[in-house]
Amino acid sequence: MEKERDYRFHLYLRGIILMGFTMLLFKLIVTGDIRNFIAPRMLPFIYFAVVTFLVLGVVQIWRSGSKKTEELYCNCGFDHSGKSSPIQSLVIYSFFIFPVVTGFVFPDTVLDSSIAAKRGFKNGLAQSQEQQAGSEEDAQMDEDLADLYLQDPDEYMKQLEERVEEKTQSPASSPDAPLEHPDGFQIQAPPEGYYEELEADMLKMDKIVLTEKNYIAMTNILDKNPQKFEGKEVEMLGFVYREEGFEEDQFVVARFGLSCCVADASVYGTLASIEDGETYEQDEWVKVSGKIKSVKFKDWTLPSVEIQSIKKIEQPKEPYVYEEY
């Protein structure tokens, strides 16, 4: 009886933990804070998780109170009662209880410049140059391996195995590598001709206004062809972010962009300059408007906003931007 009572308690506690996760997710959905953790396209997975946790939690609690012994144990022939000590059980359950408790107790935090400093702000030109450099490096390695094969086949096989192992392990070993996406998730590619049409529309605009919906796409277009937009008026909002090497009057008007969740968040932004730029503090949210010009930064030609109007604002309800097509 004591063994059965102990197993009932474990079932009940597991049910409570599952219900706790259900309530936490429900609270994040109702308050809208769930968008501080995932992109909108991931919401169907969260809805499914809420329903699943709720059903499993109810089943566990119902089984713990059942008077029928056969409903406590399955007929697989394996003892599920567990032989861990109370201390071991406490440690194991604490791994599940802690995130639920902290989720309710502590306020949600938004990514800031401390994270941006580790990843740097994205610009299309920098990304293409990095990809080109990587391709050239791979090509040189291929040539070296080909020569090595003719001279020492055994050493060739050894280095080839090391190269394959390095490529398969490097993403996981990177401190900023995104977590694995859930099954069924795919990075959404823009429709064919989307960027070309948007660029043509931007060139016709009297004033280019970057919104949550078009922020990433328009930023990429400005980064790719800054000369095309010189003299154009632009308006955007974001948080102040500075990198080493900036002039005193320079900073980036930045936003975090999400594809899946905060684990793969990238910093998108545009350089800006104003005479008293040093007075605007890191992470301070601002709304700026001004004229676009091209500047040189670390051998890159980038767009920069020559600020004509700037206003300090509160952090928006949705601080992140998403790739929406």
PDB file of N, CA, C and O in Angstrom, residues 9-10 13 17 84-98:
ATOM      1  N   PHE A   9       1.174   9.685  -5.470  1.00  0.00           N
ATOM      2  CA  PHE A   9       1.685  11.042  -5.221  1.00  0.00           C
ATOM      3  C   PHE A   9       2.494  11.548  -6.413  1.00  0.00           C
ATOM      4  O   PHE A   9       2.359  12.697  -6.824  1.00  0.00           O
ATOM      5  N   HIS A  10       3.341  10.672  -6.986  1.00  0.00           N
ATOM      6  CA  HIS A  10       4.146  11.064  -8.143  1.00  0.00           C
ATOM      7  C   HIS A  10       3.256  11.396  -9.337  1.00  0.00           C
ATOM      8  O   HIS A  10       3.505  12.371 -10.058  1.00  0.00           O
ATOM      9  N   LEU A  13       1.714  14.815  -8.658  1.00  0.00           N
ATOM     10  CA  LEU A  13       2.673  15.909  -8.798  1.00  0.00           C
ATOM     11  C   LEU A  13       2.993  16.176 -10.263  1.00  0.00           C
ATOM     12  O   LEU A  13       3.098  17.335 -10.693  1.00  0.00           O
ATOM     13  N   ILE A  17       2.397  19.693 -12.333  1.00  0.00           N
ATOM     14  CA  ILE A  17       3.441  20.358 -13.108  1.00  0.00           C
ATOM     15  C   ILE A  17       2.960  20.622 -14.536  1.00  0.00           C
ATOM     16  O   ILE A  17       3.157  21.716 -15.095  1.00  0.00           O
ATOM     17  N   SER A  84      13.906   6.076  -6.760  1.00  0.00           N
ATOM     18  CA  SER A  84      14.744   7.197  -6.359  1.00  0.00           C
ATOM     19  C   SER A  84      14.423   7.626  -4.944  1.00  0.00           C
ATOM     20  O   SER A  84      13.293   7.465  -4.450  1.00  0.00           O
ATOM     21  N   SER A  85      15.412   8.225  -4.294  1.00  0.00           N
ATOM     22  CA  SER A  85      15.231   8.730  -2.941  1.00  0.00           C
ATOM     23  C   SER A  85      14.447  10.033  -2.982  1.00  0.00           C
ATOM     24  O   SER A  85      14.329  10.659  -4.044  1.00  0.00           O
ATOM     25  N   PRO A  86      13.898  10.473  -1.835  1.00  0.00           N
ATOM     26  CA  PRO A  86      13.166  11.752  -1.813  1.00  0.00           C
ATOM     27  C   PRO A  86      14.010  12.921  -2.311  1.00  0.00           C
ATOM     28  O   PRO A  86      13.500  13.814  -2.984  1.00  0.00           O
ATOM     29  N   ILE A  87      15.315  12.915  -1.983  1.00  0.00           N
ATOM     30  CA  ILE A  87      16.199  13.997  -2.428  1.00  0.00           C
ATOM     31  C   ILE A  87      16.337  13.978  -3.951  1.00  0.00           C
ATOM     32  O   ILE A  87      16.263  15.021  -4.617  1.00  0.00           O
ATOM     33  N   GLN A  88      16.516  12.787  -4.511  1.00  0.00           N
ATOM     34  CA  GLN A  88      16.634  12.673  -5.963  1.00  0.00           C
ATOM     35  C   GLN A  88      15.357  13.139  -6.664  1.00  0.00           C
ATOM     36  O   GLN A  88      15.402  13.844  -7.668  1.00  0.00           O
ATOM     37  N   SER A  89      14.211  12.738  -6.100  1.00  0.00           N
ATOM     38  CA  SER A  89      12.938  13.151  -6.688  1.00  0.00           C
ATOM     39  C   SER A  89      12.779  14.663  -6.625  1.00  0.00           C
ATOM     40  O   SER A  89      12.308  15.292  -7.578  1.00  0.00           O
ATOM     41  N   LEU A  90      13.182  15.263  -5.498  1.00  0.00           N
ATOM     42  CA  LEU A  90      13.072  16.706  -5.332  1.00  0.00           C
ATOM     43  C   LEU A  90      13.919  17.435  -6.367  1.00  0.00           C
ATOM     44  O   LEU A  90      13.473  18.422  -6.979  1.00  0.00           O
ATOM     45  N   VAL A  91      15.137  16.949  -6.581  1.00  0.00           N
ATOM     46  CA  VAL A  91      16.024  17.581  -7.555  1.00  0.00           C
ATOM     47  C   VAL A  91      15.446  17.478  -8.965  1.00  0.00           C
ATOM     48  O   VAL A  91      15.418  18.449  -9.726  1.00  0.00           O
ATOM     49  N   ILE A  92      14.956  16.293  -9.322  1.00  0.00           N
ATOM     50  CA  ILE A  92      14.412  16.077 -10.668  1.00  0.00           C
ATOM     51  C   ILE A  92      13.179  16.944 -10.905  1.00  0.00           C
ATOM     52  O   ILE A  92      13.071  17.622 -11.937  1.00  0.00           O
ATOM     53  N   TYR A  93      12.251  16.946  -9.949  1.00  0.00           N
ATOM     54  CA  TYR A  93      11.027  17.729 -10.127  1.00  0.00           C
ATOM     55  C   TYR A  93      11.312  19.227 -10.119  1.00  0.00           C
ATOM     56  O   TYR A  93      10.587  20.008 -10.743  1.00  0.00           O
ATOM     57  N   SER A  94      12.368  19.645  -9.406  1.00  0.00           N
ATOM     58  CA  SER A  94      12.689  21.077  -9.348  1.00  0.00           C
ATOM     59  C   SER A  94      13.064  21.621 -10.725  1.00  0.00           C
ATOM     60  O   SER A  94      12.847  22.793 -11.012  1.00  0.00           O
ATOM     61  N   PHE A  95      13.631  20.762 -11.600  1.00  0.00           N
ATOM     62  CA  PHE A  95      13.977  21.194 -12.955  1.00  0.00           C
ATOM     63  C   PHE A  95      12.729  21.607 -13.734  1.00  0.00           C
ATOM     64  O   PHE A  95      12.795  22.427 -14.652  1.00  0.00           O
ATOM     65  N   PHE A  96      11.595  21.030 -13.409  1.00  0.00           N
ATOM     66  CA  PHE A  96      10.344  21.347 -14.101  1.00  0.00           C
ATOM     67  C   PHE A  96       9.553  22.431 -13.365  1.00  0.00           C
ATOM     68  O   PHE A  96       8.880  23.245 -13.993  1.00  0.00           O
ATOM     69  N   ILE A  97       9.642  22.426 -12.036  1.00  0.00           N
ATOM     70  CA  ILE A  97       8.886  23.400 -11.256  1.00  0.00           C
ATOM     71  C   ILE A  97       9.489  24.797 -11.365  1.00  0.00           C
ATOM     72  O   ILE A  97       8.770  25.801 -11.439  1.00  0.00           O
ATOM     73  N   PHE A  98      10.831  24.880 -11.402  1.00  0.00           N
ATOM     74  CA  PHE A  98      11.512  26.169 -11.409  1.00  0.00           C
ATOM     75  C   PHE A  98      11.083  27.066 -12.569  1.00  0.00           C
ATOM     76  O   PHE A  98      10.750  28.241 -12.351  1.00  0.00           O
TER      77      PHE A  98
END
